PDB file of C-alpha atoms in Angstrom:
ATOM      1  CA  MET A   1      38.701  18.986  46.609  1.00  0.00           C
ATOM      2  CA  THR A   2      36.140  18.610  44.946  1.00  0.00           C
ATOM      3  CA  THR A   3      34.521  19.521  42.349  1.00  0.00           C
ATOM      4  CA  LEU A   4      30.310  20.444  41.147  1.00  0.00           C
ATOM      5  CA  VAL A   5      29.321  20.011  37.406  1.00  0.00           C
ATOM      6  CA  ILE A   6      25.818  21.143  37.208  1.00  0.00           C
ATOM      7  CA  GLY A   7      23.730  19.117  34.468  1.00  0.00           C
ATOM      8  CA  GLY A   8      25.750  16.016  34.396  1.00  0.00           C
ATOM      9  CA  SER A   9      23.262  14.225  33.261  1.00  0.00           C
ATOM     10  CA  GLY A  10      23.188  15.458  29.549  1.00  0.00           C
ATOM     11  CA  PHE A  11      26.168  14.635  27.665  1.00  0.00           C
ATOM     12  CA  LEU A  12      28.928  17.051  27.389  1.00  0.00           C
ATOM     13  CA  GLY A  13      27.781  16.534  31.783  1.00  0.00           C
ATOM     14  CA  ALA A  14      28.992  12.628  31.383  1.00  0.00           C
ATOM     15  CA  GLU A  15      32.403  13.718  30.222  1.00  0.00           C
ATOM     16  CA  LEU A  16      33.294  16.293  32.489  1.00  0.00           C
ATOM     17  CA  ILE A  17      32.689  14.329  35.142  1.00  0.00           C
ATOM     18  CA  ARG A  18      34.107  10.937  33.625  1.00  0.00           C
ATOM     19  CA  GLN A  19      37.259  13.352  33.060  1.00  0.00           C
ATOM     20  CA  ALA A  20      37.172  14.270  36.624  1.00  0.00           C
ATOM     21  CA  ALA A  21      37.109  10.451  37.572  1.00  0.00           C
ATOM     22  CA  ALA A  22      40.055   9.256  35.553  1.00  0.00           C
ATOM     23  CA  ALA A  23      41.725  12.317  37.066  1.00  0.00           C
ATOM     24  CA  GLY A  24      41.186  11.262  40.476  1.00  0.00           C
ATOM     25  CA  GLN A  25      39.046  14.969  41.309  1.00  0.00           C
ATOM     26  CA  PRO A  26      35.883  14.054  43.935  1.00  0.00           C
ATOM     27  CA  THR A  27      33.244  14.843  41.522  1.00  0.00           C
ATOM     28  CA  VAL A  28      29.124  16.220  42.849  1.00  0.00           C
ATOM     29  CA  ALA A  29      26.795  16.289  39.792  1.00  0.00           C
ATOM     30  CA  THR A  30      23.585  17.963  40.398  1.00  0.00           C
ATOM     31  CA  TYR A  31      20.918  16.885  37.825  1.00  0.00           C
ATOM     32  CA  ALA A  32      17.426  17.939  37.012  1.00  0.00           C
ATOM     33  CA  THR A  33      14.746  14.955  36.232  1.00  0.00           C
ATOM     34  CA  SER A  34      17.102  12.034  36.536  1.00  0.00           C
ATOM     35  CA  PRO A  35      20.669  10.930  37.503  1.00  0.00           C
ATOM     36  CA  GLY A  36      23.231  10.217  35.206  1.00  0.00           C
ATOM     37  CA  ASN A  37      24.170   6.523  35.424  1.00  0.00           C
ATOM     38  CA  THR A  38      28.529   7.431  35.684  1.00  0.00           C
ATOM     39  CA  ALA A  39      29.936   6.207  38.976  1.00  0.00           C
ATOM     40  CA  ARG A  40      32.631   7.913  41.425  1.00  0.00           C
ATOM     41  CA  VAL A  41      29.962  10.422  41.663  1.00  0.00           C
ATOM     42  CA  GLU A  42      27.606  11.370  44.137  1.00  0.00           C
ATOM     43  CA  TRP A  43      24.613  13.513  42.449  1.00  0.00           C
ATOM     44  CA  ARG A  44      22.585  16.328  44.256  1.00  0.00           C
ATOM     45  CA  HIS A  45      18.817  16.779  42.825  1.00  0.00           C
ATOM     46  CA  LEU A  46      19.115  20.327  41.164  1.00  0.00           C
ATOM     47  CA  ASP A  47      16.076  23.247  40.355  1.00  0.00           C
ATOM     48  CA  LEU A  48      17.914  26.245  38.598  1.00  0.00           C
ATOM     49  CA  ARG A  49      14.788  28.354  39.450  1.00  0.00           C
ATOM     50  CA  ASP A  50      14.903  27.247  43.016  1.00  0.00           C
ATOM     51  CA  PRO A  51      17.469  30.031  44.371  1.00  0.00           C
ATOM     52  CA  GLU A  52      17.602  28.943  47.933  1.00  0.00           C
ATOM     53  CA  ARG A  53      18.530  24.704  46.596  1.00  0.00           C
ATOM     54  CA  VAL A  54      21.215  26.320  44.691  1.00  0.00           C
ATOM     55  CA  ASP A  55      22.964  28.326  47.739  1.00  0.00           C
ATOM     56  CA  ALA A  56      21.612  24.630  49.901  1.00  0.00           C
ATOM     57  CA  VAL A  57      23.256  22.516  47.234  1.00  0.00           C
ATOM     58  CA  ILE A  58      26.856  25.089  46.899  1.00  0.00           C
ATOM     59  CA  ALA A  59      26.473  25.344  50.267  1.00  0.00           C
ATOM     60  CA  GLU A  60      26.388  21.463  51.308  1.00  0.00           C
ATOM     61  CA  VAL A  61      29.480  19.877  48.641  1.00  0.00           C
ATOM     62  CA  ARG A  62      31.502  22.995  49.179  1.00  0.00           C
ATOM     63  CA  PRO A  63      33.137  23.451  45.731  1.00  0.00           C
ATOM     64  CA  HIS A  64      36.438  24.369  44.293  1.00  0.00           C
ATOM     65  CA  VAL A  65      35.077  24.172  41.158  1.00  0.00           C
ATOM     66  CA  ILE A  66      31.548  24.344  39.717  1.00  0.00           C
ATOM     67  CA  VAL A  67      31.031  24.208  36.157  1.00  0.00           C
ATOM     68  CA  ASN A  68      27.389  24.664  34.736  1.00  0.00           C
ATOM     69  CA  ALA A  69      27.177  22.484  31.953  1.00  0.00           C
ATOM     70  CA  SER A  70      22.918  22.607  32.234  1.00  0.00           C
ATOM     71  CA  SER A  71      20.434  22.986  29.294  1.00  0.00           C
ATOM     72  CA  GLY A  72      17.058  24.359  30.002  1.00  0.00           C
ATOM     73  CA  GLU A  73      16.774  25.277  26.205  1.00  0.00           C
ATOM     74  CA  ALA A  74      14.212  28.449  25.952  1.00  0.00           C
ATOM     75  CA  ASP A  75      12.956  28.404  29.529  1.00  0.00           C
ATOM     76  CA  TRP A  76      14.140  31.419  30.689  1.00  0.00           C
ATOM     77  CA  ALA A  77      14.492  30.675  34.326  1.00  0.00           C
ATOM     78  CA  VAL A  78      15.786  27.948  33.681  1.00  0.00           C
ATOM     79  CA  THR A  79      18.050  28.969  31.044  1.00  0.00           C
ATOM     80  CA  ALA A  80      18.576  32.292  31.573  1.00  0.00           C
ATOM     81  CA  GLN A  81      18.317  33.128  35.271  1.00  0.00           C
ATOM     82  CA  GLY A  82      19.718  29.502  36.903  1.00  0.00           C
ATOM     83  CA  PRO A  83      22.987  30.109  36.067  1.00  0.00           C
ATOM     84  CA  VAL A  84      22.737  34.518  38.006  1.00  0.00           C
ATOM     85  CA  ARG A  85      21.882  32.252  40.741  1.00  0.00           C
ATOM     86  CA  LEU A  86      24.797  29.665  40.707  1.00  0.00           C
ATOM     87  CA  ALA A  87      27.064  32.739  39.978  1.00  0.00           C
ATOM     88  CA  VAL A  88      25.583  34.949  43.026  1.00  0.00           C
ATOM     89  CA  ALA A  89      25.765  31.098  44.995  1.00  0.00           C
ATOM     90  CA  ALA A  90      29.103  30.746  43.966  1.00  0.00           C
ATOM     91  CA  ALA A  91      30.966  34.428  44.010  1.00  0.00           C
ATOM     92  CA  LYS A  92      28.843  33.843  48.055  1.00  0.00           C
ATOM     93  CA  HIS A  93      30.771  30.909  48.629  1.00  0.00           C
ATOM     94  CA  GLY A  94      34.032  31.565  47.290  1.00  0.00           C
ATOM     95  CA  SER A  95      33.961  29.215  44.227  1.00  0.00           C
ATOM     96  CA  ARG A  96      35.337  29.138  41.107  1.00  0.00           C
ATOM     97  CA  LEU A  97      32.524  29.738  38.623  1.00  0.00           C
ATOM     98  CA  VAL A  98      32.872  27.579  34.320  1.00  0.00           C
ATOM     99  CA  HIS A  99      29.677  29.306  32.674  1.00  0.00           C
ATOM    100  CA  VAL A 100      29.101  26.636  28.971  1.00  0.00           C
ATOM    101  CA  SER A 101      27.681  29.339  26.775  1.00  0.00           C
ATOM    102  CA  SER A 102      26.717  28.925  23.158  1.00  0.00           C
ATOM    103  CA  ASP A 103      26.725  30.012  19.962  1.00  0.00           C
ATOM    104  CA  ALA A 104      22.974  30.950  19.801  1.00  0.00           C
ATOM    105  CA  VAL A 105      23.967  33.855  21.700  1.00  0.00           C
ATOM    106  CA  PHE A 106      24.689  35.443  17.616  1.00  0.00           C
ATOM    107  CA  SER A 107      22.174  36.235  14.920  1.00  0.00           C
ATOM    108  CA  GLY A 108      25.640  35.005  12.215  1.00  0.00           C
ATOM    109  CA  SER A 109      25.225  37.902  10.480  1.00  0.00           C
ATOM    110  CA  ARG A 110      29.055  38.755  10.793  1.00  0.00           C
ATOM    111  CA  ASP A 111      31.732  36.417   8.486  1.00  0.00           C
ATOM    112  CA  HIS A 112      33.082  34.418  12.094  1.00  0.00           C
ATOM    113  CA  TYR A 113      33.037  35.624  16.274  1.00  0.00           C
ATOM    114  CA  ASP A 114      35.251  36.307  18.497  1.00  0.00           C
ATOM    115  CA  GLU A 115      35.746  37.058  21.796  1.00  0.00           C
ATOM    116  CA  SER A 116      35.305  40.310  21.172  1.00  0.00           C
ATOM    117  CA  CYS A 117      32.252  40.240  19.565  1.00  0.00           C
ATOM    118  CA  LEU A 118      28.512  41.754  21.344  1.00  0.00           C
ATOM    119  CA  PRO A 119      25.601  38.844  21.215  1.00  0.00           C
ATOM    120  CA  ASP A 120      22.282  39.915  18.684  1.00  0.00           C
ATOM    121  CA  PRO A 121      20.770  36.253  19.318  1.00  0.00           C
ATOM    122  CA  VAL A 122      16.753  35.849  17.112  1.00  0.00           C
ATOM    123  CA  THR A 123      15.474  32.759  18.733  1.00  0.00           C
ATOM    124  CA  PRO A 124      14.263  32.703  22.501  1.00  0.00           C
ATOM    125  CA  TYR A 125      16.667  30.235  22.890  1.00  0.00           C
ATOM    126  CA  GLY A 126      20.037  32.871  21.253  1.00  0.00           C
ATOM    127  CA  ALA A 127      18.431  35.486  23.632  1.00  0.00           C
ATOM    128  CA  ALA A 128      17.797  33.794  27.027  1.00  0.00           C
ATOM    129  CA  LYS A 129      21.631  32.302  27.141  1.00  0.00           C
ATOM    130  CA  ALA A 130      23.760  36.180  26.306  1.00  0.00           C
ATOM    131  CA  ALA A 131      21.535  37.216  29.770  1.00  0.00           C
ATOM    132  CA  ALA A 132      23.116  34.410  31.378  1.00  0.00           C
ATOM    133  CA  GLU A 133      25.741  36.075  30.097  1.00  0.00           C
ATOM    134  CA  THR A 134      25.866  39.201  30.955  1.00  0.00           C
ATOM    135  CA  GLY A 135      24.546  37.374  34.523  1.00  0.00           C
ATOM    136  CA  VAL A 136      27.092  36.117  35.233  1.00  0.00           C
ATOM    137  CA  LEU A 137      29.616  38.021  34.527  1.00  0.00           C
ATOM    138  CA  LEU A 138      28.261  41.708  36.169  1.00  0.00           C
ATOM    139  CA  VAL A 139      27.098  39.396  39.853  1.00  0.00           C
ATOM    140  CA  TYR A 140      30.875  36.959  39.230  1.00  0.00           C
ATOM    141  CA  PRO A 141      33.559  39.240  36.593  1.00  0.00           C
ATOM    142  CA  GLN A 142      36.049  36.708  38.075  1.00  0.00           C
ATOM    143  CA  ALA A 143      33.447  33.403  36.575  1.00  0.00           C
ATOM    144  CA  VAL A 144      34.387  31.564  33.212  1.00  0.00           C
ATOM    145  CA  VAL A 145      31.567  32.570  30.257  1.00  0.00           C
ATOM    146  CA  ALA A 146      32.964  29.463  27.291  1.00  0.00           C
ATOM    147  CA  ARG A 147      30.186  30.272  24.403  1.00  0.00           C
ATOM    148  CA  THR A 148      31.036  26.779  22.557  1.00  0.00           C
ATOM    149  CA  SER A 149      28.870  25.198  19.111  1.00  0.00           C
ATOM    150  CA  LEU A 150      27.290  21.285  17.681  1.00  0.00           C
ATOM    151  CA  ILE A 151      29.349  19.075  20.555  1.00  0.00           C
ATOM    152  CA  ILE A 152      30.926  15.627  19.116  1.00  0.00           C
ATOM    153  CA  GLY A 153      31.896  12.628  20.130  1.00  0.00           C
ATOM    154  CA  GLY A 154      31.942   9.080  19.901  1.00  0.00           C
ATOM    155  CA  GLY A 155      28.180   8.182  18.300  1.00  0.00           C
ATOM    156  CA  ARG A 156      26.369   9.642  21.690  1.00  0.00           C
ATOM    157  CA  SER A 157      25.764  13.473  20.036  1.00  0.00           C
ATOM    158  CA  VAL A 158      22.115  14.135  18.839  1.00  0.00           C
ATOM    159  CA  HIS A 159      23.668  15.134  15.755  1.00  0.00           C
ATOM    160  CA  GLU A 160      25.387  11.474  15.292  1.00  0.00           C
ATOM    161  CA  ARG A 161      22.430   9.600  16.332  1.00  0.00           C
ATOM    162  CA  THR A 162      20.251  12.187  13.461  1.00  0.00           C
ATOM    163  CA  VAL A 163      22.142  11.053  10.586  1.00  0.00           C
ATOM    164  CA  HIS A 164      22.333   7.660  12.115  1.00  0.00           C
ATOM    165  CA  GLU A 165      17.731   7.745  11.096  1.00  0.00           C
ATOM    166  CA  LEU A 166      18.356   9.670   8.511  1.00  0.00           C
ATOM    167  CA  ALA A 167      20.797   7.385   6.735  1.00  0.00           C
ATOM    168  CA  ALA A 168      18.435   4.266   7.953  1.00  0.00           C
ATOM    169  CA  GLY A 169      14.750   6.138   6.698  1.00  0.00           C
ATOM    170  CA  THR A 170      13.299   5.859   9.993  1.00  0.00           C
ATOM    171  CA  ARG A 171      13.229   9.282  10.621  1.00  0.00           C
ATOM    172  CA  GLU A 172      12.159  13.163   7.807  1.00  0.00           C
ATOM    173  CA  GLY A 173      14.089  15.222   7.663  1.00  0.00           C
ATOM    174  CA  VAL A 174      17.009  16.688   6.042  1.00  0.00           C
ATOM    175  CA  LEU A 175      20.442  17.639   6.792  1.00  0.00           C
ATOM    176  CA  PHE A 176      21.241  21.427   5.367  1.00  0.00           C
ATOM    177  CA  THR A 177      23.739  23.082   2.913  1.00  0.00           C
ATOM    178  CA  ASP A 178      24.180  26.136   4.085  1.00  0.00           C
ATOM    179  CA  ASP A 179      24.039  26.263   8.423  1.00  0.00           C
ATOM    180  CA  ILE A 180      26.778  26.525   8.660  1.00  0.00           C
ATOM    181  CA  ARG A 181      28.364  26.143  12.528  1.00  0.00           C
ATOM    182  CA  CYS A 182      31.815  25.152  14.461  1.00  0.00           C
ATOM    183  CA  PRO A 183      31.258  21.542  15.342  1.00  0.00           C
ATOM    184  CA  VAL A 184      34.131  20.181  18.034  1.00  0.00           C
ATOM    185  CA  HIS A 185      34.836  16.651  20.107  1.00  0.00           C
ATOM    186  CA  VAL A 186      32.932  16.867  23.677  1.00  0.00           C
ATOM    187  CA  THR A 187      36.635  15.125  24.933  1.00  0.00           C
ATOM    188  CA  ASP A 188      38.272  18.425  23.687  1.00  0.00           C
ATOM    189  CA  LEU A 189      36.163  20.323  24.337  1.00  0.00           C
ATOM    190  CA  ALA A 190      35.386  18.496  28.506  1.00  0.00           C
ATOM    191  CA  ALA A 191      38.967  18.862  28.639  1.00  0.00           C
ATOM    192  CA  ALA A 192      39.723  22.594  27.352  1.00  0.00           C
ATOM    193  CA  LEU A 193      36.360  23.625  30.272  1.00  0.00           C
ATOM    194  CA  TRP A 194      38.920  22.092  33.303  1.00  0.00           C
ATOM    195  CA  GLU A 195      41.852  24.048  32.086  1.00  0.00           C
ATOM    196  CA  LEU A 196      40.018  27.329  32.237  1.00  0.00           C
ATOM    197  CA  ALA A 197      39.112  25.970  35.674  1.00  0.00           C
ATOM    198  CA  ALA A 198      42.012  24.831  36.968  1.00  0.00           C
ATOM    199  CA  HIS A 199      43.699  28.006  35.348  1.00  0.00           C
ATOM    200  CA  ASP A 200      43.444  31.962  36.546  1.00  0.00           C
ATOM    201  CA  ALA A 201      41.006  32.782  33.874  1.00  0.00           C
ATOM    202  CA  ARG A 202      37.170  34.503  33.776  1.00  0.00           C
ATOM    203  CA  GLY A 203      35.071  36.047  30.932  1.00  0.00           C
ATOM    204  CA  ILE A 204      34.264  35.355  27.636  1.00  0.00           C
ATOM    205  CA  HIS A 205      36.045  32.192  25.702  1.00  0.00           C
ATOM    206  CA  HIS A 206      35.396  30.104  22.972  1.00  0.00           C
ATOM    207  CA  LEU A 207      35.730  27.197  22.520  1.00  0.00           C
ATOM    208  CA  ALA A 208      34.780  25.438  19.661  1.00  0.00           C
ATOM    209  CA  GLY A 209      36.109  23.113  16.306  1.00  0.00           C
ATOM    210  CA  ALA A 210      38.911  25.264  14.094  1.00  0.00           C
ATOM    211  CA  ASP A 211      36.107  23.223  10.786  1.00  0.00           C
ATOM    212  CA  ALA A 212      33.610  25.254   9.826  1.00  0.00           C
ATOM    213  CA  LEU A 213      31.174  22.395   8.362  1.00  0.00           C
ATOM    214  CA  SER A 214      27.670  22.989   7.563  1.00  0.00           C
ATOM    215  CA  ARG A 215      25.285  20.272   8.243  1.00  0.00           C
ATOM    216  CA  HIS A 216      25.254  17.502   5.939  1.00  0.00           C
ATOM    217  CA  GLU A 217      28.826  18.474   5.464  1.00  0.00           C
ATOM    218  CA  LEU A 218      29.017  16.903   8.705  1.00  0.00           C
ATOM    219  CA  GLY A 219      26.260  14.433   8.302  1.00  0.00           C
ATOM    220  CA  ALA A 220      28.782  13.115   5.210  1.00  0.00           C
ATOM    221  CA  LEU A 221      31.407  12.485   7.745  1.00  0.00           C
ATOM    222  CA  ILE A 222      29.256  10.398  10.450  1.00  0.00           C
ATOM    223  CA  ALA A 223      28.494   8.351   7.969  1.00  0.00           C
ATOM    224  CA  ARG A 224      31.586   7.019   6.931  1.00  0.00           C
ATOM    225  CA  ARG A 225      33.211   7.619   9.801  1.00  0.00           C
ATOM    226  CA  ASP A 226      30.199   5.081  11.034  1.00  0.00           C
ATOM    227  CA  GLY A 227      29.899   2.579   7.610  1.00  0.00           C
ATOM    228  CA  LEU A 228      26.488   4.990   6.339  1.00  0.00           C
ATOM    229  CA  ASP A 229      25.844   5.660   2.407  1.00  0.00           C
ATOM    230  CA  ALA A 230      26.454   9.387   2.966  1.00  0.00           C
ATOM    231  CA  SER A 231      24.474   9.504  -0.431  1.00  0.00           C
ATOM    232  CA  ARG A 232      21.692   9.217   0.913  1.00  0.00           C
ATOM    233  CA  LEU A 233      21.293  11.836   4.064  1.00  0.00           C
ATOM    234  CA  PRO A 234      18.617  14.038   2.753  1.00  0.00           C
ATOM    235  CA  THR A 235      19.217  17.827   1.723  1.00  0.00           C
ATOM    236  CA  GLY A 236      17.696  21.048   2.006  1.00  0.00           C
ATOM    237  CA  LEU A 237      18.354  24.666   2.677  1.00  0.00           C
ATOM    238  CA  ARG A 238      18.068  26.188   6.035  1.00  0.00           C
ATOM    239  CA  ALA A 239      16.875  29.682   4.217  1.00  0.00           C
ATOM    240  CA  ASP A 240      14.521  28.224   2.408  1.00  0.00           C
ATOM    241  CA  SER A 241      12.914  26.515   4.596  1.00  0.00           C
ATOM    242  CA  LYS A 242      11.146  28.104   8.400  1.00  0.00           C
ATOM    243  CA  LEU A 243      13.470  27.620  10.957  1.00  0.00           C
ATOM    244  CA  PRO A 244      14.044  31.287  12.900  1.00  0.00           C
ATOM    245  CA  GLY A 245      17.587  30.918  13.751  1.00  0.00           C
ATOM    246  CA  ALA A 246      21.148  32.064  12.352  1.00  0.00           C
ATOM    247  CA  ILE A 247      22.141  30.688   9.372  1.00  0.00           C
ATOM    248  CA  GLU A 248      25.946  31.232   9.265  1.00  0.00           C
ATOM    249  CA  VAL A 249      27.747  30.785  13.236  1.00  0.00           C
ATOM    250  CA  ARG A 250      31.370  30.791  12.458  1.00  0.00           C
ATOM    251  CA  LEU A 251      33.209  30.608  16.347  1.00  0.00           C
ATOM    252  CA  ASP A 252      36.072  32.013  16.169  1.00  0.00           C
ATOM    253  CA  SER A 253      38.593  30.187  18.917  1.00  0.00           C
ATOM    254  CA  ARG A 254      41.879  31.070  17.727  1.00  0.00           C
ATOM    255  CA  ALA A 255      42.353  33.541  20.753  1.00  0.00           C
ATOM    256  CA  THR A 256      41.557  31.037  23.221  1.00  0.00           C
ATOM    257  CA  GLN A 257      43.516  28.740  21.576  1.00  0.00           C
ATOM    258  CA  ARG A 258      46.380  29.968  21.980  1.00  0.00           C
ATOM    259  CA  LYS A 259      45.921  30.094  26.025  1.00  0.00           C
ATOM    260  CA  LEU A 260      45.205  26.466  25.500  1.00  0.00           C
ATOM    261  CA  ARG A 261      47.596  22.549  25.626  1.00  0.00           C
ATOM    262  CA  THR A 262      43.995  20.490  24.462  1.00  0.00           C
ATOM    263  CA  THR A 263      44.039  20.666  20.784  1.00  0.00           C
ATOM    264  CA  LEU A 264      39.632  22.096  19.563  1.00  0.00           C
ATOM    265  CA  ARG A 265      40.203  19.613  17.142  1.00  0.00           C
ATOM    266  CA  GLY A 266      38.798  20.316  13.831  1.00  0.00           C
ATOM    267  CA  ALA A 267      35.502  17.521  13.111  1.00  0.00           C
ATOM    268  CA  ARG A 268      37.374  17.139   9.675  1.00  0.00           C
ATOM    269  CA  ARG A 269      39.811  15.648  11.961  1.00  0.00           C
ATOM    270  CA  PHE A 270      38.135  14.222  15.237  1.00  0.00           C
ATOM    271  CA  LEU A 271      35.222  12.618  12.167  1.00  0.00           C
ATOM    272  CA  THR A 272      38.256  10.753   9.781  1.00  0.00           C
ATOM    273  CA  ALA A 273      40.285   9.545  13.451  1.00  0.00           C
ATOM    274  CA  THR A 274      38.799   6.984  15.788  1.00  0.00           C
ATOM    275  CA  ALA A 275      37.836   9.638  18.352  1.00  0.00           C
TER     276      ALA A 275
END
């Protein structure tokens, strides 16, 4: 049975493909601009704004499972409407669908957010992700919507590259001491997504790490792991900046974790190991 990874050339998509290939699972992946360099996968160009192309790719591939790991940022046609087009096609062709969402659907006004909390986004990106969640589950109630947080892993994430550039003085900016998230390791996240795809899961699930950390705390852990001088990392307050968006969003993943074999490690654990 074939799996289809939407957004396979991205950071999470590449890890999903790697794990599927390691399990001997035939895999097809899509890209928006250029294919990834991952071996043992067939590539298809896909523009999520084109409903006919979305249906054609799924009809051609006939996947048993579709995991949507694409990212269109605040582009409404891609981020909000694209996943709904996928859900319509997945339901039509009888494919399982796991749609990856974000903690950006929340405002940060609560102490923590579990799967029962309703979205209250405060940015265009968050609004697009929240609209996608609603649309996907409306047209395909059997789908899984998996919310996650900052994705870290092996020095390849944007967050890890930012820390290296700040420590080297080649990038301007600061790491906020009041901007709180629950980082997750990319291998844990991908494994958990495949677990949800393989079982009779449906509806909202949270897949974030067990530790709530500030951007600066996360940066210091990355720096120490990589032998960098954490004292060189500039600090600041998100509250003093003009950046839109929530300051503290703590995803509570305990209900989903109880269903999984995969452990969603906290950053304090995976950044002090060799993972």
